[in-house]
Amino acid sequence: MDQATAKVPIFSAVEAPAGLARMLARLAPYVLSILRIMVGLLFLEHGMSRLFGFPSPLPTPPMLTLYWFAGCIEFTGGILVTLGLLTRPAAFLMSGEMAIAYFHSHAPRGFFPILNGGDGAILYCFIFFYLAFAGAGPLSLDALWRRNRD
């Protein structure tokens, strides 16, 4: 047997034991739901602050302005994602909003996100982008609706 055809098992130094890997795989959908709920609540907080001045007293933007629409997306999308209702389209829309927010408000202030204050916008953008593809998880109204429909 030469080196090209030799099958050498390759194990990672940080590979989890089989039982732990099975448990983590079984819990992964529920952790997805927890991630979705937490990011939805945090985003809802942004929308409430922008539109209603609570819990942070931000000035309410005039109706039909870019910041008013952003607040409406954050408020409505935050509720939908928290509940796990229409998660994929809501998350996709919110991912786009955060990409626009980054390039509109943060990128002009500098290249590095830690310096231009855009790291939060980037994180929201990619978490929502992931949720648009991964879905809401089992603890959601989307999952309940699917179960009742089947």
mmCIF file with all atom_site columns, C-alpha atoms in Angstrom, residues 58-108:
data_model
loop_
_atom_site.group_PDB
_atom_site.id
_atom_site.type_symbol
_atom_site.label_atom_id
_atom_site.label_alt_id
_atom_site.label_comp_id
_atom_site.label_asym_id
_atom_site.label_entity_id
_atom_site.label_seq_id
_atom_site.pdbx_PDB_ins_code
_atom_site.Cartn_x
_atom_site.Cartn_y
_atom_site.Cartn_z
_atom_site.occupancy
_atom_site.B_iso_or_equiv
_atom_site.pdbx_formal_charge
_atom_site.auth_seq_id
_atom_site.auth_comp_id
_atom_site.auth_asym_id
_atom_site.auth_atom_id
_atom_site.pdbx_PDB_model_num
ATOM 1  C CA . LEU A 1 58  ? -34.847 58.222 20.534 1.00 0.00 ? 58  LEU A CA 1
ATOM 2  C CA . PRO A 1 59  ? -36.543 61.046 18.644 1.00 0.00 ? 59  PRO A CA 1
ATOM 3  C CA . THR A 1 60  ? -39.472 59.723 16.606 1.00 0.00 ? 60  THR A CA 1
ATOM 4  C CA . PRO A 1 61  ? -38.690 60.160 12.908 1.00 0.00 ? 61  PRO A CA 1
ATOM 5  C CA . PRO A 1 62  ? -41.203 61.914 10.646 1.00 0.00 ? 62  PRO A CA 1
ATOM 6  C CA . MET A 1 63  ? -43.611 59.559 8.875  1.00 0.00 ? 63  MET A CA 1
ATOM 7  C CA . LEU A 1 64  ? -42.590 58.047 5.542  1.00 0.00 ? 64  LEU A CA 1
ATOM 8  C CA . THR A 1 65  ? -38.902 58.878 5.993  1.00 0.00 ? 65  THR A CA 1
ATOM 9  C CA . LEU A 1 66  ? -36.126 56.288 5.698  1.00 0.00 ? 66  LEU A CA 1
ATOM 10 C CA . TYR A 1 67  ? -35.763 56.078 9.488  1.00 0.00 ? 67  TYR A CA 1
ATOM 11 C CA . TRP A 1 68  ? -39.519 55.705 9.974  1.00 0.00 ? 68  TRP A CA 1
ATOM 12 C CA . PHE A 1 69  ? -39.595 52.783 7.526  1.00 0.00 ? 69  PHE A CA 1
ATOM 13 C CA . ALA A 1 70  ? -36.573 51.278 9.310  1.00 0.00 ? 70  ALA A CA 1
ATOM 14 C CA . GLY A 1 71  ? -38.447 51.542 12.619 1.00 0.00 ? 71  GLY A CA 1
ATOM 15 C CA . CYS A 1 72  ? -41.526 49.886 11.114 1.00 0.00 ? 72  CYS A CA 1
ATOM 16 C CA . ILE A 1 73  ? -39.423 47.011 9.743  1.00 0.00 ? 73  ILE A CA 1
ATOM 17 C CA . GLU A 1 74  ? -37.626 46.628 13.076 1.00 0.00 ? 74  GLU A CA 1
ATOM 18 C CA . PHE A 1 75  ? -40.848 46.709 15.101 1.00 0.00 ? 75  PHE A CA 1
ATOM 19 C CA . THR A 1 76  ? -42.980 44.473 12.864 1.00 0.00 ? 76  THR A CA 1
ATOM 20 C CA . GLY A 1 77  ? -40.130 42.174 11.884 1.00 0.00 ? 77  GLY A CA 1
ATOM 21 C CA . GLY A 1 78  ? -39.014 41.876 15.504 1.00 0.00 ? 78  GLY A CA 1
ATOM 22 C CA . ILE A 1 79  ? -42.491 40.702 16.510 1.00 0.00 ? 79  ILE A CA 1
ATOM 23 C CA . LEU A 1 80  ? -42.734 38.236 13.599 1.00 0.00 ? 80  LEU A CA 1
ATOM 24 C CA . VAL A 1 81  ? -39.278 36.746 14.179 1.00 0.00 ? 81  VAL A CA 1
ATOM 25 C CA . THR A 1 82  ? -39.794 36.524 17.951 1.00 0.00 ? 82  THR A CA 1
ATOM 26 C CA . LEU A 1 83  ? -43.036 34.609 17.434 1.00 0.00 ? 83  LEU A CA 1
ATOM 27 C CA . GLY A 1 84  ? -41.582 32.562 14.596 1.00 0.00 ? 84  GLY A CA 1
ATOM 28 C CA . LEU A 1 85  ? -44.326 33.671 12.226 1.00 0.00 ? 85  LEU A CA 1
ATOM 29 C CA . LEU A 1 86  ? -43.424 34.227 8.545  1.00 0.00 ? 86  LEU A CA 1
ATOM 30 C CA . THR A 1 87  ? -39.848 33.969 9.770  1.00 0.00 ? 87  THR A CA 1
ATOM 31 C CA . ARG A 1 88  ? -38.094 33.417 6.456  1.00 0.00 ? 88  ARG A CA 1
ATOM 32 C CA . PRO A 1 89  ? -39.521 36.430 4.556  1.00 0.00 ? 89  PRO A CA 1
ATOM 33 C CA . ALA A 1 90  ? -39.333 38.690 7.629  1.00 0.00 ? 90  ALA A CA 1
ATOM 34 C CA . ALA A 1 91  ? -35.720 37.702 8.307  1.00 0.00 ? 91  ALA A CA 1
ATOM 35 C CA . PHE A 1 92  ? -34.775 38.201 4.658  1.00 0.00 ? 92  PHE A CA 1
ATOM 36 C CA . LEU A 1 93  ? -36.278 41.703 4.668  1.00 0.00 ? 93  LEU A CA 1
ATOM 37 C CA . MET A 1 94  ? -34.554 42.576 7.948  1.00 0.00 ? 94  MET A CA 1
ATOM 38 C CA . SER A 1 95  ? -31.237 41.247 6.651  1.00 0.00 ? 95  SER A CA 1
ATOM 39 C CA . GLY A 1 96  ? -31.558 43.615 3.703  1.00 0.00 ? 96  GLY A CA 1
ATOM 40 C CA . GLU A 1 97  ? -32.480 46.494 5.984  1.00 0.00 ? 97  GLU A CA 1
ATOM 41 C CA . MET A 1 98  ? -29.336 45.918 8.037  1.00 0.00 ? 98  MET A CA 1
ATOM 42 C CA . ALA A 1 99  ? -27.160 45.733 4.915  1.00 0.00 ? 99  ALA A CA 1
ATOM 43 C CA . ILE A 1 100 ? -28.607 49.065 3.757  1.00 0.00 ? 100 ILE A CA 1
ATOM 44 C CA . ALA A 1 101 ? -28.164 50.521 7.261  1.00 0.00 ? 101 ALA A CA 1
ATOM 45 C CA . TYR A 1 102 ? -24.531 49.484 7.296  1.00 0.00 ? 102 TYR A CA 1
ATOM 46 C CA . PHE A 1 103 ? -23.673 50.949 3.906  1.00 0.00 ? 103 PHE A CA 1
ATOM 47 C CA . HIS A 1 104 ? -25.816 54.065 4.438  1.00 0.00 ? 104 HIS A CA 1
ATOM 48 C CA . SER A 1 105 ? -24.876 54.965 8.007  1.00 0.00 ? 105 SER A CA 1
ATOM 49 C CA . HIS A 1 106 ? -21.691 53.159 9.000  1.00 0.00 ? 106 HIS A CA 1
ATOM 50 C CA . ALA A 1 107 ? -19.448 52.460 6.001  1.00 0.00 ? 107 ALA A CA 1
ATOM 51 C CA . PRO A 1 108 ? -19.058 56.168 5.090  1.00 0.00 ? 108 PRO A CA 1
#
